[in-house]
Short mmCIF file of C-alpha atoms in Angstrom, two decimals:
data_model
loop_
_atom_site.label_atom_id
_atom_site.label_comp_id
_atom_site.label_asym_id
_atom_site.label_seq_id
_atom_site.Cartn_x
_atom_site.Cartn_y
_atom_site.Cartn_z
CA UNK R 1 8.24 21.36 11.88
CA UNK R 2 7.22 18.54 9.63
CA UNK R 3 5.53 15.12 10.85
CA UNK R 4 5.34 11.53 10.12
CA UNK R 5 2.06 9.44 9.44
CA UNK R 6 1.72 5.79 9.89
CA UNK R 7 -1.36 4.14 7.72
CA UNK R 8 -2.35 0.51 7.14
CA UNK R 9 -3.53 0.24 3.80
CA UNK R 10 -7.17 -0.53 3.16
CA UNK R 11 -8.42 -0.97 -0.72
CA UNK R 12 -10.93 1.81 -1.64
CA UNK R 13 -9.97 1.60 -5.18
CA UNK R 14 -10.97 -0.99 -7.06
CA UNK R 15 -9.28 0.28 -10.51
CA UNK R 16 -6.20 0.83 -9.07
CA UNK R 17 -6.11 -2.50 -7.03
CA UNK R 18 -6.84 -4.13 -10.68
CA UNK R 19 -3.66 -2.11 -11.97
CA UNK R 20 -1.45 -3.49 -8.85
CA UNK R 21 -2.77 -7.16 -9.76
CA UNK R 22 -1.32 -6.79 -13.17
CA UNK R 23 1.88 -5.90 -12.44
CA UNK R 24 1.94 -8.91 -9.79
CA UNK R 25 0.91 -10.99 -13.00
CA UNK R 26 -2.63 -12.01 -11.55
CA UNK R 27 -5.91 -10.91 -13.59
CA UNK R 28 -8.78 -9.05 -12.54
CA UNK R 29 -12.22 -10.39 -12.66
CA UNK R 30 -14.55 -8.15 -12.57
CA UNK R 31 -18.25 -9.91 -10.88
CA UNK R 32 -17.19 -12.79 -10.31
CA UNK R 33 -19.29 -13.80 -7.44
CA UNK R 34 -16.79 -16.50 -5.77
CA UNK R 35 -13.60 -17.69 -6.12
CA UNK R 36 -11.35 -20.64 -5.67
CA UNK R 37 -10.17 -22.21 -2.46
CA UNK R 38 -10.45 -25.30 -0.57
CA UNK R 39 -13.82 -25.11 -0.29
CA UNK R 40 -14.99 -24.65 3.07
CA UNK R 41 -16.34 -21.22 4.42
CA UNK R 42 -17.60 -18.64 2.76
CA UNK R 43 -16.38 -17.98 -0.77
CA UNK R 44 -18.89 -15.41 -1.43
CA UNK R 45 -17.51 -11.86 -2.67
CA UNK R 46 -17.66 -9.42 -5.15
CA UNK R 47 -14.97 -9.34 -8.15
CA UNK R 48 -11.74 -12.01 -8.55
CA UNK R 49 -7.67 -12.12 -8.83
CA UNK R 50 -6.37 -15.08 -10.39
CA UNK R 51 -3.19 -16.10 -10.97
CA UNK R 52 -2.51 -15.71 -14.79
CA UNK R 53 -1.75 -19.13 -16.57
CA UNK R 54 -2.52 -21.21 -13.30
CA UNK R 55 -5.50 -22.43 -13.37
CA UNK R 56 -4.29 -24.49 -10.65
CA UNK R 57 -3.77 -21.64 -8.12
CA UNK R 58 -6.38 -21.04 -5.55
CA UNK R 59 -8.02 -16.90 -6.03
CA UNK R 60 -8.43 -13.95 -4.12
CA UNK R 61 -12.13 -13.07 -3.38
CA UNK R 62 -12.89 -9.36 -3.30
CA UNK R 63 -15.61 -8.25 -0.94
CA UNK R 64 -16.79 -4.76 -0.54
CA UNK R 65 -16.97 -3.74 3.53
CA UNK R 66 -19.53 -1.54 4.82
CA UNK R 67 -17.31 1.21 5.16
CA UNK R 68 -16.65 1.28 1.73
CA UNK R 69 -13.05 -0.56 1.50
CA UNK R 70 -12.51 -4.22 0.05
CA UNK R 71 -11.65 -6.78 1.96
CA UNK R 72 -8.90 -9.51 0.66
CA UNK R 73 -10.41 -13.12 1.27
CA UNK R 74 -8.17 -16.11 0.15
CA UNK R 75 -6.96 -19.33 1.05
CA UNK R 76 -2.97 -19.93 2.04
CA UNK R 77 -2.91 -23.36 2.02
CA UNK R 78 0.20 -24.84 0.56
CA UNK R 79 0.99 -21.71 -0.62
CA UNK R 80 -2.61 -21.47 -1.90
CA UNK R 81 -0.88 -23.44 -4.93
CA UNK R 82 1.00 -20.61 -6.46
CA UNK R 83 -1.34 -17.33 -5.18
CA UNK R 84 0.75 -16.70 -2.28
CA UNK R 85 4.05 -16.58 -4.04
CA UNK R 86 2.40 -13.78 -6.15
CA UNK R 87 0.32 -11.70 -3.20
CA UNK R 88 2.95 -12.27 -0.66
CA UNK R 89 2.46 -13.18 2.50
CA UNK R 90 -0.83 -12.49 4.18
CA UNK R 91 -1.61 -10.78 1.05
CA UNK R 92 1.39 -7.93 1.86
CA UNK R 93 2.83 -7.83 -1.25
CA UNK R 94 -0.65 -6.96 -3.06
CA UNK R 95 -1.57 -4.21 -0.49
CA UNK R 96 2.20 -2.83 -1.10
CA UNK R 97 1.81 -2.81 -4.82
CA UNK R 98 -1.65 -1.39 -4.59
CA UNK R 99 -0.73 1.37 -2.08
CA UNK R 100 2.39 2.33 -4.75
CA UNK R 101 0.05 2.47 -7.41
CA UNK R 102 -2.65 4.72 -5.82
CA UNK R 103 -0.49 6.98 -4.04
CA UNK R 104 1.68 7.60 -7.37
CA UNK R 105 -2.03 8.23 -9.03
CA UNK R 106 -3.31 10.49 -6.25
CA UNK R 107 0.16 12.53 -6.29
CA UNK R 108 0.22 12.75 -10.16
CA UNK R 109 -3.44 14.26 -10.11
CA UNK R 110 -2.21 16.94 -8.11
CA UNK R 111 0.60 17.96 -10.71
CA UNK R 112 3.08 16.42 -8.85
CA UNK R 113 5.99 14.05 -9.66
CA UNK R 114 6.85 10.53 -8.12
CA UNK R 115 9.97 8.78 -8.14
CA UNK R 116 9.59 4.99 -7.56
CA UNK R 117 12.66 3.00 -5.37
CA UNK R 118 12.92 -0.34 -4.47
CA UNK R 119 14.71 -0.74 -0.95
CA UNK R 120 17.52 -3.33 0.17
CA UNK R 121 14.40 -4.85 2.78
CA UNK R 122 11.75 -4.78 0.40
CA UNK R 123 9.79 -1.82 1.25
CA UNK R 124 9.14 0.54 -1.87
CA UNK R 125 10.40 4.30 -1.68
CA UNK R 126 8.46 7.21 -3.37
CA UNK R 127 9.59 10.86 -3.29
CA UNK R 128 6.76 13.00 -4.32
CA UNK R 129 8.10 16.21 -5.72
CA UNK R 130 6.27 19.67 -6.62
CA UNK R 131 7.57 23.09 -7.32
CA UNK R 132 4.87 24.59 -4.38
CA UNK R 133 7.19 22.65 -1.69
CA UNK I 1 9.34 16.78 -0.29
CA UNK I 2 6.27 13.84 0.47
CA UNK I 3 8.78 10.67 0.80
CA UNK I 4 6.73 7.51 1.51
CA UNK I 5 8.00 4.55 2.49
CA UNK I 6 5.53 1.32 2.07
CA UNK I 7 7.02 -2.71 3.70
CA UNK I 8 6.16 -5.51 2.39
CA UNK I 9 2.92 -6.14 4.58
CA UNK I 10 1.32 -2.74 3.26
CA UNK I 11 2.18 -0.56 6.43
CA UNK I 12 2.61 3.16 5.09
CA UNK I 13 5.04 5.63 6.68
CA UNK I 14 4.77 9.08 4.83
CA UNK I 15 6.98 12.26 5.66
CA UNK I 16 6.69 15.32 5.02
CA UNK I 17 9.96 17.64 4.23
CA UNK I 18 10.65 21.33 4.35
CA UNK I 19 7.17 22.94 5.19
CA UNK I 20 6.91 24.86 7.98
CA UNK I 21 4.34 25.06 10.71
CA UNK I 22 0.74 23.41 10.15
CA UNK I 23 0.68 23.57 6.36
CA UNK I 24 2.87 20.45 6.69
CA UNK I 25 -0.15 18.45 6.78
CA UNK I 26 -2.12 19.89 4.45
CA UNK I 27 0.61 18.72 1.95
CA UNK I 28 -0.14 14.84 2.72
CA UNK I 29 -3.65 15.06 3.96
CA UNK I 30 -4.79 14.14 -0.05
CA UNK I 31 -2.86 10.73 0.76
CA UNK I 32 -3.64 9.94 3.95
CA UNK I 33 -7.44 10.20 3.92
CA UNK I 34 -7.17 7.88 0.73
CA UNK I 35 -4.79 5.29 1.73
CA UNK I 36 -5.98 3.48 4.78
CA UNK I 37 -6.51 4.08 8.54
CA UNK I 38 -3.89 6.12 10.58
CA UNK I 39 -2.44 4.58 12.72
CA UNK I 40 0.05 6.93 13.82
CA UNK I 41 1.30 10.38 13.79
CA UNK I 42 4.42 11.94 15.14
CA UNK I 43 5.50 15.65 14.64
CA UNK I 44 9.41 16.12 14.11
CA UNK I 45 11.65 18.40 12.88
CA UNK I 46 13.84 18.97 10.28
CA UNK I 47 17.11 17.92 12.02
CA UNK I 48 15.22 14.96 13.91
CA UNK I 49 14.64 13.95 10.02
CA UNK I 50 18.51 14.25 9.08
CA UNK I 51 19.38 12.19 11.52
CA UNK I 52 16.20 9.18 11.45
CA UNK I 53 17.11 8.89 7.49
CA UNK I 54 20.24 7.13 7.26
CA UNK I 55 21.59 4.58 10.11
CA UNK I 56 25.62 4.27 10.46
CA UNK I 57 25.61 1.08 7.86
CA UNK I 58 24.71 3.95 5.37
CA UNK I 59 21.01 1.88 4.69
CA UNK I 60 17.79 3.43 5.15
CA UNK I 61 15.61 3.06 8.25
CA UNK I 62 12.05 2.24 8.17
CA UNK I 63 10.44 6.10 8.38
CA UNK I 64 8.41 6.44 11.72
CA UNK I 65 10.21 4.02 13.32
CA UNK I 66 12.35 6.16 15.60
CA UNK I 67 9.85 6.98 18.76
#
């Protein structure tokens, strides 16, 4: 017997989320207490991704929730100017790239070793490998 | 074997290979309490595996999928 688990990612690691920016190409700003949009709302939050060389592009804000994961805040109109082209729609590329990065860290602190694929849809494949299995 | 599979809106589907019995989720639990929220969790077996993995165009199926 073996199972299957379905999870929605949620951000509870703000290092690794900074890693997954960078390979995007967007930069991590660390306290930065808003970021760029439109304007209207509230564009309060706790550290910023901006789109490296496009000063232009509108930002992801960074809040932390009460339950200890960050929350993705941004702005999609007209492509939020270049940000959604790099996050992917409703941010799915950056939660894809961030759940790569910390389930190949988690694995690799256990001793074991990851194999990264990229799939014909999109999705990314890893195969987590250790002698105990 | 941990194979996980992760689309393009950050939905995680991870499977567990060729441990028998309850230890199966020991072997992922380290990933799923730090990845998000379960949403989901089916028990299988090895053959149901064999046959979810690969549809007749020879491309892989999204894991978890199959009910």
């Amino acid at each position: 017997m073996s199972h299957i688990t379905k999870i929605q990612t949620k951000i509870y690691n703000i290092s690794s989320l900074a890693e997954a920016a960078e390979q995007l190409g967007l930069e991590f700003i660390e306290n930065r207490r808003t970021f760029r949009c439109f304007g209207w709302g509230d564009t309060s939050c706790d550290h910023v991704l901006k789109v490296s060389g496009n000063s232009t592009a509108y930002e992801v804000g960074l809040k932390l929730s009460h339950d200890g994961s960050y929350e993705l805040k941004f702005d999609d109109f007209d492509g939020g100017y270049g940000l959604m082209k790099k996050i992917g729609a409703a941010a799915g590329l950056l939660l894809q790239r961030y759940a790569v990065v910390e389930a190949t860290r988690l694995a690799r602190i256990q001793g074991y070793s990851v194999t990264e694929s990229l799939c014909e849809d999109g999705s990314v494949e890893l195969e987590i490998l250790t002698e105990a299995l | 074997m941990i194979k996980i599979k992760i689309d393009k809106t950050g939905n995680i589907a991870i499977k567990v290979m060729g441990v028998k019995g309850a230890a199966c989720k020991e072997v992922s639990a380290f990933l799923e309490r730090a990845l998000g929220q379960k949403l989901d969790e089916q028990l299988t077996t090895e053959f149901y595996y064999i046959e979810e993995e690969t549809d007749q165009s020879g491309t892989e199926t999204m894991l978890g999928e199959v009910s």
